[in-house]
Amino acid sequence: MLTVAVLISGTGSNLRALLDAAADPSYPARIVVVGADREADGLAHAEEFGVPTFVVPWRGAAERDAWGAELSAQLRVWQPGLVVLSGLMKLLPAAVVDEWSPRIINTHPAFLPEFPGAHGVRDALAAGATQTGASVIVVDGGVDAGPILAQERVPVLPGDDENALHERIKPVERRLLIDIVRRIADGELDLAAPALH
Ligand code: GAR
């Protein structure tokens, strides 16, 4: 059974989908802890499922390394086989990435390498893109630059605003994330040497 730690910043709708999937006894992964950089609304999903939570409050970029060290210490307690960034809106310090690499993945609301960063949906709209997408990647030292494990296109429709487009992308992200975690758990996918999809 693959043990998974999930890190969030926001509403945790993708976390929720993973919790729902993992509640099925035939799913080969279990979420053992959910962490956040603030009192994120999404922590309530974990509590509903009886999954332990922790918060390491973000104290600004000048404190990033100390924050990362605390985050890693919290994760270490649970010894997860996989760390999933599911809407964590802070860049992890290199020491954290190094400690968990390659067993750390991220979900992103764009078709990487297009529109990396904190505003993937907004940037796609601003660029006038007619399609964008969702991606699940291995986290490396760059910003949304690691090996792509799965991705899928999502159309941008006339009249889309950031919220409408993001809500169309999220169900695709959820499906990709649940499938990738399952494939990692089943040993179909080797994060140390991911066959590019
Ligand atoms: C998701 O769309 C995730 O890909 C995105 O934040 C959202 C979180 O939604 N992450 C990033 O943009 C990271 N660069 P959720 O809290 O409802 O799961």
PDB file of C-alpha atoms and ligand atoms in Angstrom:
ATOM      1  CA  MET A   1       0.000   0.000   0.000  1.00  0.00           C
ATOM      2  CA  LEU A   2       1.428   3.378  -1.006  1.00  0.00           C
ATOM      3  CA  THR A   3       1.257   5.973   1.779  1.00  0.00           C
ATOM      4  CA  VAL A   4       0.630   9.511   0.555  1.00  0.00           C
ATOM      5  CA  ALA A   5       1.047  12.949   2.121  1.00  0.00           C
ATOM      6  CA  VAL A   6      -0.887  15.756   0.423  1.00  0.00           C
ATOM      7  CA  LEU A   7       0.024  19.449   0.697  1.00  0.00           C
ATOM      8  CA  ILE A   8      -2.565  22.137  -0.049  1.00  0.00           C
ATOM      9  CA  SER A   9      -3.179  25.872   0.237  1.00  0.00           C
ATOM     10  CA  GLY A  10      -6.805  26.258  -0.765  1.00  0.00           C
ATOM     11  CA  THR A  11     -10.183  24.597  -1.099  1.00  0.00           C
ATOM     12  CA  GLY A  12      -8.723  21.134  -1.580  1.00  0.00           C
ATOM     13  CA  SER A  13     -11.171  19.896  -4.198  1.00  0.00           C
ATOM     14  CA  ASN A  14      -8.474  17.748  -5.787  1.00  0.00           C
ATOM     15  CA  LEU A  15      -7.514  16.474  -2.332  1.00  0.00           C
ATOM     16  CA  ARG A  16     -11.164  15.597  -1.790  1.00  0.00           C
ATOM     17  CA  ALA A  17     -11.240  13.551  -4.976  1.00  0.00           C
ATOM     18  CA  LEU A  18      -8.109  11.677  -3.899  1.00  0.00           C
ATOM     19  CA  LEU A  19      -9.598  11.016  -0.447  1.00  0.00           C
ATOM     20  CA  ASP A  20     -12.757   9.670  -2.102  1.00  0.00           C
ATOM     21  CA  ALA A  21     -10.708   7.444  -4.420  1.00  0.00           C
ATOM     22  CA  ALA A  22      -8.543   6.157  -1.564  1.00  0.00           C
ATOM     23  CA  ALA A  23     -11.632   5.258   0.460  1.00  0.00           C
ATOM     24  CA  ASP A  24     -12.236   2.446  -2.034  1.00  0.00           C
ATOM     25  CA  PRO A  25     -10.501  -0.641  -0.583  1.00  0.00           C
ATOM     26  CA  SER A  26      -9.319  -1.617  -4.060  1.00  0.00           C
ATOM     27  CA  TYR A  27      -7.398   1.658  -4.493  1.00  0.00           C
ATOM     28  CA  PRO A  28      -3.715   0.919  -3.764  1.00  0.00           C
ATOM     29  CA  ALA A  29      -2.864   4.162  -1.902  1.00  0.00           C
ATOM     30  CA  ARG A  30      -3.858   5.715   1.431  1.00  0.00           C
ATOM     31  CA  ILE A  31      -3.587   9.343   2.449  1.00  0.00           C
ATOM     32  CA  VAL A  32      -1.773   9.371   5.783  1.00  0.00           C
ATOM     33  CA  VAL A  33      -1.515  13.126   6.384  1.00  0.00           C
ATOM     34  CA  VAL A  34      -2.550  16.447   4.844  1.00  0.00           C
ATOM     35  CA  GLY A  35      -0.461  19.562   5.397  1.00  0.00           C
ATOM     36  CA  ALA A  36      -0.946  23.210   4.516  1.00  0.00           C
ATOM     37  CA  ASP A  37       0.857  26.538   4.615  1.00  0.00           C
ATOM     38  CA  ARG A  38      -2.186  28.228   6.173  1.00  0.00           C
ATOM     39  CA  GLU A  39      -5.518  27.319   7.775  1.00  0.00           C
ATOM     40  CA  ALA A  40      -6.752  26.168   4.373  1.00  0.00           C
ATOM     41  CA  ASP A  41     -10.435  25.339   3.887  1.00  0.00           C
ATOM     42  CA  GLY A  42      -9.426  22.021   2.339  1.00  0.00           C
ATOM     43  CA  LEU A  43      -8.121  20.708   5.672  1.00  0.00           C
ATOM     44  CA  ALA A  44     -11.764  20.075   6.564  1.00  0.00           C
ATOM     45  CA  HIS A  45     -11.895  17.307   3.933  1.00  0.00           C
ATOM     46  CA  ALA A  46      -9.057  15.485   5.656  1.00  0.00           C
ATOM     47  CA  GLU A  47     -10.707  15.886   9.056  1.00  0.00           C
ATOM     48  CA  GLU A  48     -13.949  14.459   7.652  1.00  0.00           C
ATOM     49  CA  PHE A  49     -12.019  11.358   6.572  1.00  0.00           C
ATOM     50  CA  GLY A  50     -10.184  11.096   9.903  1.00  0.00           C
ATOM     51  CA  VAL A  51      -6.866  11.904   8.252  1.00  0.00           C
ATOM     52  CA  PRO A  52      -4.392  13.846  10.460  1.00  0.00           C
ATOM     53  CA  THR A  53      -3.509  17.375   9.403  1.00  0.00           C
ATOM     54  CA  PHE A  54      -0.803  19.916  10.134  1.00  0.00           C
ATOM     55  CA  VAL A  55      -0.223  23.561   9.300  1.00  0.00           C
ATOM     56  CA  VAL A  56       3.189  25.154   8.918  1.00  0.00           C
ATOM     57  CA  PRO A  57       2.264  28.819   8.458  1.00  0.00           C
ATOM     58  CA  TRP A  58       3.993  30.671   5.645  1.00  0.00           C
ATOM     59  CA  ARG A  59       5.951  33.566   7.123  1.00  0.00           C
ATOM     60  CA  GLY A  60       7.235  35.206   3.951  1.00  0.00           C
ATOM     61  CA  ALA A  61       9.897  34.493   1.362  1.00  0.00           C
ATOM     62  CA  ALA A  62      12.743  35.519   3.697  1.00  0.00           C
ATOM     63  CA  GLU A  63      11.786  32.568   5.943  1.00  0.00           C
ATOM     64  CA  ARG A  64      11.322  30.068   3.121  1.00  0.00           C
ATOM     65  CA  ASP A  65      14.175  27.769   4.157  1.00  0.00           C
ATOM     66  CA  ALA A  66      13.077  27.581   7.814  1.00  0.00           C
ATOM     67  CA  TRP A  67       9.483  27.020   6.692  1.00  0.00           C
ATOM     68  CA  GLY A  68      10.594  24.231   4.373  1.00  0.00           C
ATOM     69  CA  ALA A  69      12.617  22.566   7.129  1.00  0.00           C
ATOM     70  CA  GLU A  70       9.542  22.527   9.384  1.00  0.00           C
ATOM     71  CA  LEU A  71       7.404  21.178   6.573  1.00  0.00           C
ATOM     72  CA  SER A  72       9.850  18.359   5.893  1.00  0.00           C
ATOM     73  CA  ALA A  73      10.072  17.541   9.608  1.00  0.00           C
ATOM     74  CA  GLN A  74       6.280  17.206   9.751  1.00  0.00           C
ATOM     75  CA  LEU A  75       6.271  14.973   6.672  1.00  0.00           C
ATOM     76  CA  ARG A  76       9.068  12.809   8.068  1.00  0.00           C
ATOM     77  CA  VAL A  77       6.857  11.830  11.013  1.00  0.00           C
ATOM     78  CA  TRP A  78       4.579  10.041   8.536  1.00  0.00           C
ATOM     79  CA  GLN A  79       7.276   8.600   6.263  1.00  0.00           C
ATOM     80  CA  PRO A  80       5.073   8.912   3.173  1.00  0.00           C
ATOM     81  CA  GLY A  81       5.971   6.931   0.090  1.00  0.00           C
ATOM     82  CA  LEU A  82       4.718   9.835  -2.024  1.00  0.00           C
ATOM     83  CA  VAL A  83       4.185  13.572  -1.479  1.00  0.00           C
ATOM     84  CA  VAL A  84       1.459  15.176  -3.596  1.00  0.00           C
ATOM     85  CA  LEU A  85       1.332  18.945  -4.052  1.00  0.00           C
ATOM     86  CA  SER A  86      -2.340  19.520  -4.699  1.00  0.00           C
ATOM     87  CA  GLY A  87      -2.732  23.262  -4.922  1.00  0.00           C
ATOM     88  CA  LEU A  88       0.190  24.152  -2.630  1.00  0.00           C
ATOM     89  CA  MET A  89       0.778  27.724  -3.758  1.00  0.00           C
ATOM     90  CA  LYS A  90       4.277  28.141  -2.355  1.00  0.00           C
ATOM     91  CA  LEU A  91       7.557  27.247  -4.005  1.00  0.00           C
ATOM     92  CA  LEU A  92       9.343  24.594  -1.957  1.00  0.00           C
ATOM     93  CA  PRO A  93      12.970  25.241  -0.988  1.00  0.00           C
ATOM     94  CA  ALA A  94      15.540  23.080  -2.759  1.00  0.00           C
ATOM     95  CA  ALA A  95      16.292  21.146   0.451  1.00  0.00           C
ATOM     96  CA  VAL A  96      12.685  19.941   0.637  1.00  0.00           C
ATOM     97  CA  VAL A  97      12.604  18.927  -3.016  1.00  0.00           C
ATOM     98  CA  ASP A  98      15.951  17.145  -2.615  1.00  0.00           C
ATOM     99  CA  GLU A  99      14.759  15.223   0.447  1.00  0.00           C
ATOM    100  CA  TRP A 100      11.593  13.880  -1.171  1.00  0.00           C
ATOM    101  CA  SER A 101      12.721  13.686  -4.776  1.00  0.00           C
ATOM    102  CA  PRO A 102      11.706  11.850  -6.910  1.00  0.00           C
ATOM    103  CA  ARG A 103       8.716  10.829  -4.752  1.00  0.00           C
ATOM    104  CA  ILE A 104       7.078  14.242  -4.996  1.00  0.00           C
ATOM    105  CA  ILE A 105       4.531  15.208  -7.642  1.00  0.00           C
ATOM    106  CA  ASN A 106       2.477  18.292  -8.452  1.00  0.00           C
ATOM    107  CA  THR A 107      -0.771  18.946 -10.239  1.00  0.00           C
ATOM    108  CA  HIS A 108      -1.012  22.075 -12.378  1.00  0.00           C
ATOM    109  CA  PRO A 109      -3.954  23.694 -14.208  1.00  0.00           C
ATOM    110  CA  ALA A 110      -2.277  24.133 -17.604  1.00  0.00           C
ATOM    111  CA  PHE A 111      -0.718  22.067 -20.362  1.00  0.00           C
ATOM    112  CA  LEU A 112       2.924  22.369 -19.266  1.00  0.00           C
ATOM    113  CA  PRO A 113       5.365  23.676 -20.319  1.00  0.00           C
ATOM    114  CA  GLU A 114       2.737  26.248 -21.275  1.00  0.00           C
ATOM    115  CA  PHE A 115       1.713  28.647 -18.494  1.00  0.00           C
ATOM    116  CA  PRO A 116       3.762  27.519 -15.467  1.00  0.00           C
ATOM    117  CA  GLY A 117       3.583  29.329 -12.138  1.00  0.00           C
ATOM    118  CA  ALA A 118       0.952  30.512  -9.723  1.00  0.00           C
ATOM    119  CA  HIS A 119      -1.541  31.792 -12.313  1.00  0.00           C
ATOM    120  CA  GLY A 120      -1.707  29.078 -14.945  1.00  0.00           C
ATOM    121  CA  VAL A 121      -5.394  29.624 -15.713  1.00  0.00           C
ATOM    122  CA  ARG A 122      -5.260  33.430 -15.736  1.00  0.00           C
ATOM    123  CA  ASP A 123      -2.144  33.404 -17.932  1.00  0.00           C
ATOM    124  CA  ALA A 124      -3.777  31.122 -20.513  1.00  0.00           C
ATOM    125  CA  LEU A 125      -6.754  33.483 -20.755  1.00  0.00           C
ATOM    126  CA  ALA A 126      -4.514  36.556 -20.942  1.00  0.00           C
ATOM    127  CA  ALA A 127      -2.559  34.951 -23.793  1.00  0.00           C
ATOM    128  CA  GLY A 128      -5.780  34.376 -25.737  1.00  0.00           C
ATOM    129  CA  ALA A 129      -5.187  30.619 -25.846  1.00  0.00           C
ATOM    130  CA  THR A 130      -7.984  28.602 -27.425  1.00  0.00           C
ATOM    131  CA  GLN A 131      -6.978  25.546 -25.434  1.00  0.00           C
ATOM    132  CA  THR A 132      -5.132  24.930 -22.233  1.00  0.00           C
ATOM    133  CA  GLY A 133      -5.087  21.812 -20.058  1.00  0.00           C
ATOM    134  CA  ALA A 134      -4.057  20.000 -16.928  1.00  0.00           C
ATOM    135  CA  SER A 135      -0.741  18.353 -16.061  1.00  0.00           C
ATOM    136  CA  VAL A 136       0.712  16.111 -13.372  1.00  0.00           C
ATOM    137  CA  ILE A 137       4.489  16.379 -13.061  1.00  0.00           C
ATOM    138  CA  VAL A 138       7.404  15.248 -10.940  1.00  0.00           C
ATOM    139  CA  VAL A 139       8.629  18.161  -8.823  1.00  0.00           C
ATOM    140  CA  ASP A 140      12.219  19.163  -9.469  1.00  0.00           C
ATOM    141  CA  GLY A 141      14.166  22.327  -8.718  1.00  0.00           C
ATOM    142  CA  GLY A 142      12.342  24.435 -11.313  1.00  0.00           C
ATOM    143  CA  VAL A 143       8.931  26.091 -11.399  1.00  0.00           C
ATOM    144  CA  ASP A 144       6.529  23.497 -12.836  1.00  0.00           C
ATOM    145  CA  ALA A 145       9.430  22.243 -14.941  1.00  0.00           C
ATOM    146  CA  GLY A 146       9.808  18.592 -13.869  1.00  0.00           C
ATOM    147  CA  PRO A 147       9.092  15.529 -16.003  1.00  0.00           C
ATOM    148  CA  ILE A 148       5.479  15.365 -17.171  1.00  0.00           C
ATOM    149  CA  LEU A 149       3.678  12.225 -15.996  1.00  0.00           C
ATOM    150  CA  ALA A 150       0.275  12.927 -17.560  1.00  0.00           C
ATOM    151  CA  GLN A 151      -1.508  15.773 -19.257  1.00  0.00           C
ATOM    152  CA  GLU A 152      -4.664  16.464 -21.162  1.00  0.00           C
ATOM    153  CA  ARG A 153      -6.033  19.328 -23.204  1.00  0.00           C
ATOM    154  CA  VAL A 154      -9.036  21.396 -22.066  1.00  0.00           C
ATOM    155  CA  PRO A 155     -10.691  23.876 -24.464  1.00  0.00           C
ATOM    156  CA  VAL A 156     -11.028  27.553 -23.615  1.00  0.00           C
ATOM    157  CA  LEU A 157     -14.620  28.515 -24.445  1.00  0.00           C
ATOM    158  CA  PRO A 158     -15.910  31.931 -25.512  1.00  0.00           C
ATOM    159  CA  GLY A 159     -16.940  33.880 -22.427  1.00  0.00           C
ATOM    160  CA  ASP A 160     -14.717  31.890 -20.072  1.00  0.00           C
ATOM    161  CA  ASP A 161     -13.483  33.786 -17.064  1.00  0.00           C
ATOM    162  CA  GLU A 162     -10.745  32.469 -14.766  1.00  0.00           C
ATOM    163  CA  ASN A 163     -13.187  30.733 -12.457  1.00  0.00           C
ATOM    164  CA  ALA A 164     -15.234  29.050 -15.199  1.00  0.00           C
ATOM    165  CA  LEU A 165     -12.130  27.800 -16.987  1.00  0.00           C
ATOM    166  CA  HIS A 166     -10.506  26.592 -13.759  1.00  0.00           C
ATOM    167  CA  GLU A 167     -13.668  24.697 -12.809  1.00  0.00           C
ATOM    168  CA  ARG A 168     -13.558  22.959 -16.210  1.00  0.00           C
ATOM    169  CA  ILE A 169      -9.888  22.056 -15.741  1.00  0.00           C
ATOM    170  CA  LYS A 170     -10.168  20.706 -12.192  1.00  0.00           C
ATOM    171  CA  PRO A 171     -12.170  17.548 -13.011  1.00  0.00           C
ATOM    172  CA  VAL A 172      -9.496  16.660 -15.580  1.00  0.00           C
ATOM    173  CA  GLU A 173      -6.754  17.266 -12.990  1.00  0.00           C
ATOM    174  CA  ARG A 174      -8.576  15.014 -10.532  1.00  0.00           C
ATOM    175  CA  ARG A 175      -8.864  12.188 -13.012  1.00  0.00           C
ATOM    176  CA  LEU A 176      -5.181  12.450 -13.995  1.00  0.00           C
ATOM    177  CA  LEU A 177      -4.023  12.693 -10.378  1.00  0.00           C
ATOM    178  CA  ILE A 178      -6.045   9.693  -9.193  1.00  0.00           C
ATOM    179  CA  ASP A 179      -4.770   7.645 -12.117  1.00  0.00           C
ATOM    180  CA  ILE A 180      -1.118   8.650 -11.664  1.00  0.00           C
ATOM    181  CA  VAL A 181      -1.148   7.922  -7.919  1.00  0.00           C
ATOM    182  CA  ARG A 182      -2.685   4.531  -8.667  1.00  0.00           C
ATOM    183  CA  ARG A 183      -0.025   3.779 -11.286  1.00  0.00           C
ATOM    184  CA  ILE A 184       2.775   4.800  -8.913  1.00  0.00           C
ATOM    185  CA  ALA A 185       1.273   2.605  -6.192  1.00  0.00           C
ATOM    186  CA  ASP A 186       0.962  -0.332  -8.578  1.00  0.00           C
ATOM    187  CA  GLY A 187       4.595   0.051  -9.615  1.00  0.00           C
ATOM    188  CA  GLU A 188       3.587   0.785 -13.215  1.00  0.00           C
ATOM    189  CA  LEU A 189       5.292   4.148 -13.037  1.00  0.00           C
ATOM    190  CA  ASP A 190       8.858   4.577 -11.809  1.00  0.00           C
ATOM    191  CA  LEU A 191       9.319   8.149 -10.620  1.00  0.00           C
ATOM    192  CA  ALA A 192      13.086   7.784 -10.724  1.00  0.00           C
ATOM    193  CA  ALA A 193      12.894   7.160 -14.451  1.00  0.00           C
ATOM    194  CA  PRO A 194       9.456   8.216 -15.663  1.00  0.00           C
ATOM    195  CA  ALA A 195       8.749   7.171 -19.226  1.00  0.00           C
ATOM    196  CA  LEU A 196       7.562  10.446 -20.655  1.00  0.00           C
ATOM    197  CA  HIS A 197       3.917  10.000 -21.477  1.00  0.00           C
TER     198      HIS A 197
HETATM  199  C1  GAR B   1      -5.582  23.243  -8.670  1.00  0.00           C
HETATM  200  O1  GAR B   1      -6.109  23.612  -9.910  1.00  0.00           O
HETATM  201  C2  GAR B   1      -4.080  23.080  -8.768  1.00  0.00           C
HETATM  202  O2  GAR B   1      -3.652  22.562  -9.963  1.00  0.00           O
HETATM  203  C3  GAR B   1      -3.619  24.494  -8.631  1.00  0.00           C
HETATM  204  O3  GAR B   1      -4.400  24.980  -7.575  1.00  0.00           O
HETATM  205  C4  GAR B   1      -5.695  24.383  -7.662  1.00  0.00           C
HETATM  206  C5  GAR B   1      -6.108  23.896  -6.302  1.00  0.00           C
HETATM  207  O4  GAR B   1      -7.461  23.589  -6.284  1.00  0.00           O
HETATM  208  N1  GAR B   1      -2.229  24.561  -8.382  1.00  0.00           N
HETATM  209  C6  GAR B   1      -1.427  25.445  -8.966  1.00  0.00           C
HETATM  210  O5  GAR B   1      -1.820  26.335  -9.686  1.00  0.00           O
HETATM  211  C7  GAR B   1       0.044  25.287  -8.629  1.00  0.00           C
HETATM  212  N2  GAR B   1       0.852  26.047  -9.522  1.00  0.00           N
HETATM  213  P1  GAR B   1      -8.101  22.809  -5.067  1.00  0.00           P
HETATM  214  O6  GAR B   1      -7.577  23.450  -3.794  1.00  0.00           O
HETATM  215  O7  GAR B   1      -9.577  23.014  -5.225  1.00  0.00           O
HETATM  216  O8  GAR B   1      -7.710  21.365  -5.196  1.00  0.00           O
END
